[in-house]
Short mmCIF file of C-alpha atoms in Angstrom, two decimals:
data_model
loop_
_atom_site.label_atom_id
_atom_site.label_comp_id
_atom_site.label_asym_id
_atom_site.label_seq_id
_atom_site.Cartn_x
_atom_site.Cartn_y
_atom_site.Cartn_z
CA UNK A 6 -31.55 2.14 36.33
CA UNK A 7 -31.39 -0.85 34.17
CA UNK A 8 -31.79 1.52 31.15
CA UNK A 9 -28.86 3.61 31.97
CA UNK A 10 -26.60 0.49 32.47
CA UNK A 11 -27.51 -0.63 29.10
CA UNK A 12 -26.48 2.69 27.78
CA UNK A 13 -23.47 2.74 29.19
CA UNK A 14 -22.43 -0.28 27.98
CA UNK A 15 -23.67 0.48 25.07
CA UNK A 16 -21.65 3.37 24.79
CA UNK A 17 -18.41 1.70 25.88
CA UNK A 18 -18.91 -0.96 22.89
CA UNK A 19 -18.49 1.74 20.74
CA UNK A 20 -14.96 2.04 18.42
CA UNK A 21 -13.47 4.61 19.91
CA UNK A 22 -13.08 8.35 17.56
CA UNK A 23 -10.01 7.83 15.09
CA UNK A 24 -7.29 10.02 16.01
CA UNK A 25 -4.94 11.34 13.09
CA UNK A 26 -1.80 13.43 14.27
CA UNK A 27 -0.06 15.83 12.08
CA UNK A 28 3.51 17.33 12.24
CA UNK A 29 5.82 18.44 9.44
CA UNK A 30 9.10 20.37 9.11
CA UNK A 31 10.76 18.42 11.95
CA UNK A 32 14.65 19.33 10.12
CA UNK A 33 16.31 21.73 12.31
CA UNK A 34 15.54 21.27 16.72
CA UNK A 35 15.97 17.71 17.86
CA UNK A 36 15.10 18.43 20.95
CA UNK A 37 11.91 19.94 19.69
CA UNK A 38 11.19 17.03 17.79
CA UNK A 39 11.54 14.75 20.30
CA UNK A 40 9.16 16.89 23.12
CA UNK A 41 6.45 16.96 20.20
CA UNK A 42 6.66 12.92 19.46
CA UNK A 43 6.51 12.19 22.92
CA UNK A 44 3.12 14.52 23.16
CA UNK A 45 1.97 13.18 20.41
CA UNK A 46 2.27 10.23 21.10
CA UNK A 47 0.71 10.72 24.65
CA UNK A 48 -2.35 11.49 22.66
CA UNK A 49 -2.64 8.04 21.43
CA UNK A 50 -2.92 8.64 18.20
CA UNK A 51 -3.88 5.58 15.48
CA UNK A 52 -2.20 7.42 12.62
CA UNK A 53 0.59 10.13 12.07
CA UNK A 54 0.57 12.44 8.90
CA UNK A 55 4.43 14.87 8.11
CA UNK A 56 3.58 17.24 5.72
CA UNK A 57 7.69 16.99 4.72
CA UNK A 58 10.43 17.72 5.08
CA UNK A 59 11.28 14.99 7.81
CA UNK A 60 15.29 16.12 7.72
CA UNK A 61 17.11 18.91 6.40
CA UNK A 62 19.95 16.97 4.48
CA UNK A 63 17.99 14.21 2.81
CA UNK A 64 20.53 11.95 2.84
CA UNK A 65 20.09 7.98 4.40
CA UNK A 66 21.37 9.41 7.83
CA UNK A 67 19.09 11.82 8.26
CA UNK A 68 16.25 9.37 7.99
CA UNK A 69 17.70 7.48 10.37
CA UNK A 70 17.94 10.32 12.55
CA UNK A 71 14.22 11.06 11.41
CA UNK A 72 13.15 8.13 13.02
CA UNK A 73 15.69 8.18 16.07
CA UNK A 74 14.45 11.33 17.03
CA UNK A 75 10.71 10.05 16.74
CA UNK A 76 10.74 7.00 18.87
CA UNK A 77 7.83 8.00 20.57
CA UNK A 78 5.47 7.26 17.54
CA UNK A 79 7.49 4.19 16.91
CA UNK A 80 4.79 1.59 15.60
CA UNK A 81 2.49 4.21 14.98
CA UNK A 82 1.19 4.08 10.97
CA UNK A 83 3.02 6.92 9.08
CA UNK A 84 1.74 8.45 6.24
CA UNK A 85 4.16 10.95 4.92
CA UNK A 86 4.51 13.80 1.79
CA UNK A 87 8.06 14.57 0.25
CA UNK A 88 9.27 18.05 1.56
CA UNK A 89 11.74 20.12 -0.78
CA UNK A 90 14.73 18.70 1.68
CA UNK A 91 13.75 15.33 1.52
CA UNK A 92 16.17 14.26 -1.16
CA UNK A 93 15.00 11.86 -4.47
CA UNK A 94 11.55 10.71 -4.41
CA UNK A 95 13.61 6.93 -4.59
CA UNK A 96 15.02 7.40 -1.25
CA UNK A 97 12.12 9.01 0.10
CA UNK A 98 10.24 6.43 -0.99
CA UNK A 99 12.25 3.55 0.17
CA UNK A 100 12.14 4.56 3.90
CA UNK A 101 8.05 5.16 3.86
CA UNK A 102 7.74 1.84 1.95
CA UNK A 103 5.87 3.18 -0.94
CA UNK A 104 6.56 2.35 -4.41
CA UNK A 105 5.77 5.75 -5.46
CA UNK A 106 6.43 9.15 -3.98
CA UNK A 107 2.77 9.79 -4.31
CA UNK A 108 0.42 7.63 -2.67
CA UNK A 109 -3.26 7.34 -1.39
CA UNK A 110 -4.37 5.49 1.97
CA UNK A 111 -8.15 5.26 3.35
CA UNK A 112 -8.30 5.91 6.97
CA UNK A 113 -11.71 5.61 8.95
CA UNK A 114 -13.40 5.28 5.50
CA UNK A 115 -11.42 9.08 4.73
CA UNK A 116 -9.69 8.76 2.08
CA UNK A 117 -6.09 10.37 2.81
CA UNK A 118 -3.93 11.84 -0.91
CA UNK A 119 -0.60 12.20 -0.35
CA UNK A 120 0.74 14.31 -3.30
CA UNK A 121 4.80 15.23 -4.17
CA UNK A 122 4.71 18.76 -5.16
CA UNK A 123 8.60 18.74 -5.74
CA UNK A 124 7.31 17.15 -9.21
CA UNK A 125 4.58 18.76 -11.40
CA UNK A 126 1.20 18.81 -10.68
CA UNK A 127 -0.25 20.54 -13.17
CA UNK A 128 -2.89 19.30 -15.64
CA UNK A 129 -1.57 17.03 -18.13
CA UNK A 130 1.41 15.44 -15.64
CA UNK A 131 1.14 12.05 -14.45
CA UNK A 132 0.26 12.79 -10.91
CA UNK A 133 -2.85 14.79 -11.95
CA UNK A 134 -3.78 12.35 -13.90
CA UNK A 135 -3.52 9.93 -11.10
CA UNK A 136 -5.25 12.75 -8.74
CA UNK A 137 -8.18 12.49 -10.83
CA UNK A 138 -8.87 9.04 -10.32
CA UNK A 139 -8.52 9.34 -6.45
CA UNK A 140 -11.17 11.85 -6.85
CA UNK A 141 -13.71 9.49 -8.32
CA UNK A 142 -14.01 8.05 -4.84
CA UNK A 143 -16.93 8.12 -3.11
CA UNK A 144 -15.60 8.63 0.34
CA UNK A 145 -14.71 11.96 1.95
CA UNK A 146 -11.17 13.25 1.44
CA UNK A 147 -8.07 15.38 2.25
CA UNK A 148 -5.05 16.02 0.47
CA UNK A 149 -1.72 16.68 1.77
CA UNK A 150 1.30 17.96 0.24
CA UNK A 151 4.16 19.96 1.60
CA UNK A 152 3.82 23.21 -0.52
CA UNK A 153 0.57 25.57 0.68
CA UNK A 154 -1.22 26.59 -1.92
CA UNK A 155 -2.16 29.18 0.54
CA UNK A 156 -0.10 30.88 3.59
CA UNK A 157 1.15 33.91 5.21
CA UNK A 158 4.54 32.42 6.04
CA UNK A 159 8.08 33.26 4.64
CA UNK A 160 7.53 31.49 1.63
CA UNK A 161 3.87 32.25 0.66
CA UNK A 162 1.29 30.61 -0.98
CA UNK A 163 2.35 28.45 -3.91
CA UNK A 164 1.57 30.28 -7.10
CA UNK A 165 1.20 27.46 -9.72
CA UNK A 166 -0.92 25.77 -7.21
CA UNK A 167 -3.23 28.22 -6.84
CA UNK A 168 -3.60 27.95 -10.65
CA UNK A 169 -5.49 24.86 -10.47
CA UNK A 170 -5.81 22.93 -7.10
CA UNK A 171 -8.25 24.76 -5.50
CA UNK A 172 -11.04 24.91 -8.00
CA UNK A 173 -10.36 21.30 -8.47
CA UNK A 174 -10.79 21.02 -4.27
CA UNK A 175 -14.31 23.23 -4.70
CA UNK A 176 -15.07 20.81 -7.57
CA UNK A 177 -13.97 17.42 -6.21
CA UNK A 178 -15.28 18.33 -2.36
CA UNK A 179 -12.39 18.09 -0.74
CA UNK A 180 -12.95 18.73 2.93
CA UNK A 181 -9.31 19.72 4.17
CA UNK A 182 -5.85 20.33 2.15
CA UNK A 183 -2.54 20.02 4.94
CA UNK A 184 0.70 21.67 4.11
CA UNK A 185 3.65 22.30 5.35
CA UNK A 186 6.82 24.36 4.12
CA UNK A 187 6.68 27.05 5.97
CA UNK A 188 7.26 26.98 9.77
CA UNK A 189 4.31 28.03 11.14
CA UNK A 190 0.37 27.09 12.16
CA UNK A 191 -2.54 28.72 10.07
CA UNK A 192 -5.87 27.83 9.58
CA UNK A 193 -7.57 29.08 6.42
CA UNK A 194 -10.40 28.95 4.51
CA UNK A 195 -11.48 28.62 0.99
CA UNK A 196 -14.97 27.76 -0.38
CA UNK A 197 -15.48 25.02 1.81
CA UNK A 198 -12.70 23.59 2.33
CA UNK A 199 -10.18 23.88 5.11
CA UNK A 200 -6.43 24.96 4.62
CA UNK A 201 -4.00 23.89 7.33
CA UNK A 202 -0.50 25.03 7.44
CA UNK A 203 1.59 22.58 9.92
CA UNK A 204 5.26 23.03 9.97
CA UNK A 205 5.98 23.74 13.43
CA UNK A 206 7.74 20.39 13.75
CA UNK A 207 11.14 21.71 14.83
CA UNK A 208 12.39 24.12 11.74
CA UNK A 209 13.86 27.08 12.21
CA UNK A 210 11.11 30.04 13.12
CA UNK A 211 11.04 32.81 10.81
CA UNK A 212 9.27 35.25 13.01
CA UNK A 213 9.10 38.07 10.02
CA UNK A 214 5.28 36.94 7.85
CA UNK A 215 4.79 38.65 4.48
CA UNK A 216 1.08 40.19 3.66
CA UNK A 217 -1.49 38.49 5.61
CA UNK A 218 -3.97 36.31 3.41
CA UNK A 219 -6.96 36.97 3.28
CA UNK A 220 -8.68 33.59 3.84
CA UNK A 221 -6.29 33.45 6.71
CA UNK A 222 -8.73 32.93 10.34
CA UNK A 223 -5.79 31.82 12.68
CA UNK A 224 -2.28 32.26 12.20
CA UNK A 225 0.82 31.17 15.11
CA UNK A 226 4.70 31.12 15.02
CA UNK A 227 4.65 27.98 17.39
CA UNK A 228 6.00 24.53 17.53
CA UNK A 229 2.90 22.87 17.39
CA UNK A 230 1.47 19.50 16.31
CA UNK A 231 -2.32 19.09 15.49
CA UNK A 232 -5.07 16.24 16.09
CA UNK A 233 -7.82 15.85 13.88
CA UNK A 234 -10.61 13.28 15.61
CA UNK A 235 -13.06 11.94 13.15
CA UNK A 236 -16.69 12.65 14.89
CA UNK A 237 -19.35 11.07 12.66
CA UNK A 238 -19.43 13.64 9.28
CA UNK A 239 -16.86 16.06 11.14
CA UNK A 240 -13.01 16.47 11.72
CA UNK A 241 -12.24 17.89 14.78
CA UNK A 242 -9.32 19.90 15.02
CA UNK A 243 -6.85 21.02 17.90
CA UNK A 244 -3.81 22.42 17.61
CA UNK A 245 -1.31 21.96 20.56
CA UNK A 246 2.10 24.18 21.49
CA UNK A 247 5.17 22.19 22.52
CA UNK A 248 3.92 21.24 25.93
CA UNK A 249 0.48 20.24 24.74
CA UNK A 250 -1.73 22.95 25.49
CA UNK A 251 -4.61 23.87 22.98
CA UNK A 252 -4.28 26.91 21.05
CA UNK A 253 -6.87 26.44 18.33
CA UNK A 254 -9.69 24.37 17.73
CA UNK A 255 -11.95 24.01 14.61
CA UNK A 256 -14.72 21.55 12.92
CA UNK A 257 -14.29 20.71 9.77
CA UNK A 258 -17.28 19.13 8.03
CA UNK A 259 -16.23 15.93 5.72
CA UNK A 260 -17.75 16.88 2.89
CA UNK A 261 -19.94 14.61 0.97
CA UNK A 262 -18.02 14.16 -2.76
CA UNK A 263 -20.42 14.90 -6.02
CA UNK A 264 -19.75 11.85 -7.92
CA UNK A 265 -20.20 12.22 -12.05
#
């Protein structure tokens, strides 16, 4: 008896699992918005990732609005990726707090890229260049930026993208790459890496999806948000409809980077 009272407490000394919420595309359905934040935020979540697109207009007042609209998550750490309606990377930038419209943040000892794929990220542009070095870390990593280099959506995969990032995400390890842009959930897979499309935020649904991909495994048109729960060397993913239930769940191994 003794023995299981020391495991228990034990157990309860433990940090709890690290919670990371992700929405994006939150521009068109305030109301939408608003129901997701609050069950997000019911989910107690320790950090919240937008794949972009926070407002349609991109102007001051609709950041405001932004983060009217997402009182819920109101102290909440924020790490957020420019979206195509987002406006200048300056303003952008000014109401996230970042000096630059591309950023990196560790998180749970994952390392978290946030890239701007409104600006060029092809080799030989500043940002790769900058990508590169966030790659030399040894901890395990994800990228997010709002453009898919992969999807089934309205606007498809990203082309140029495709060109490059994800031989550089076999290369460099990378365990998962989040996107939004187009307004939908899918779950794909590459190598070994993990594709999540995420912009069931509150845009407007475009219920019409072009040829499926073939790496696609699960694929909704669905307000959604999505948890990922850090579980010793694994993510664990759900994905949740606007009143919370669970419509997909995954593991996604944190892969361990090959350092040169």
């Amino acid at each position: 008896m003794k023995a299981v009272l020391l495991l228990c407490l034990a157990l309860l000394a433990l940090p709890a699992a690290a919670k990371i919420a992700v929405w994006g595309d939150t521009q068109a359905h305030p109301r939408v918005q608003t129901a997701l934040a609050t069950a997000m935020a019911a989910q107690i979540p320790d950090l919240v990732i937008h794949t972009g697109d926070l407002s349609h207009k991109g102007d001051q007042a609709a950041y405001t609005r932004f983060f009217e609209l997402s009182a819920p998550l109101a102290g909440i750490p924020l790490l957020a990726v420019r979206g195509n309606h987002d406006g200048s990377a300056e303003l952008f930038s000014a109401n996230l707090g970042r000096i630059n419209s591309w950023y990196s943040s560790v998180h749970d000892s994952l390392l978290i890229i946030c890239l701007d794929s409104n600006l060029s990220l092809l080799p030989g542009s500043p940002q790769y260049a900058w990508l590169l070095e966030q790659l030399r870390s040894p901890l395990p990593r994800i990228l997010v930026l709002h453009h898919p280099p992969f999807s089934s959506g309205y606007h498809g995969g990203d082309q140029d993208l495709q060109l490059f990032l994800p031989a550089l995400c076999a290369k460099h390890s990378v365990s998962a790459v989040l996107s939004g842009h187009d307004h939908h959930y899918e779950r794909l897979s590459h190598g070994e890496t993990t594709y999540l499309v995420s912009g069931g935020g509150g845009g407007i649904k475009r219920p019409s999806f072009k040829r499926r991909d073939p790496r696609s495994q699960v694929l909704k048109l669905k307000f959604h948000f999505l948890l990922l729960e850090r579980q010793g060397q694994s993510l664990l993913l759900s994905a949740h409809d606007l009143r919370g239930k669970v419509f997909d769940q995954s593991v996604i191994p944190l892969l361990t980077p090959t350092l040169p």
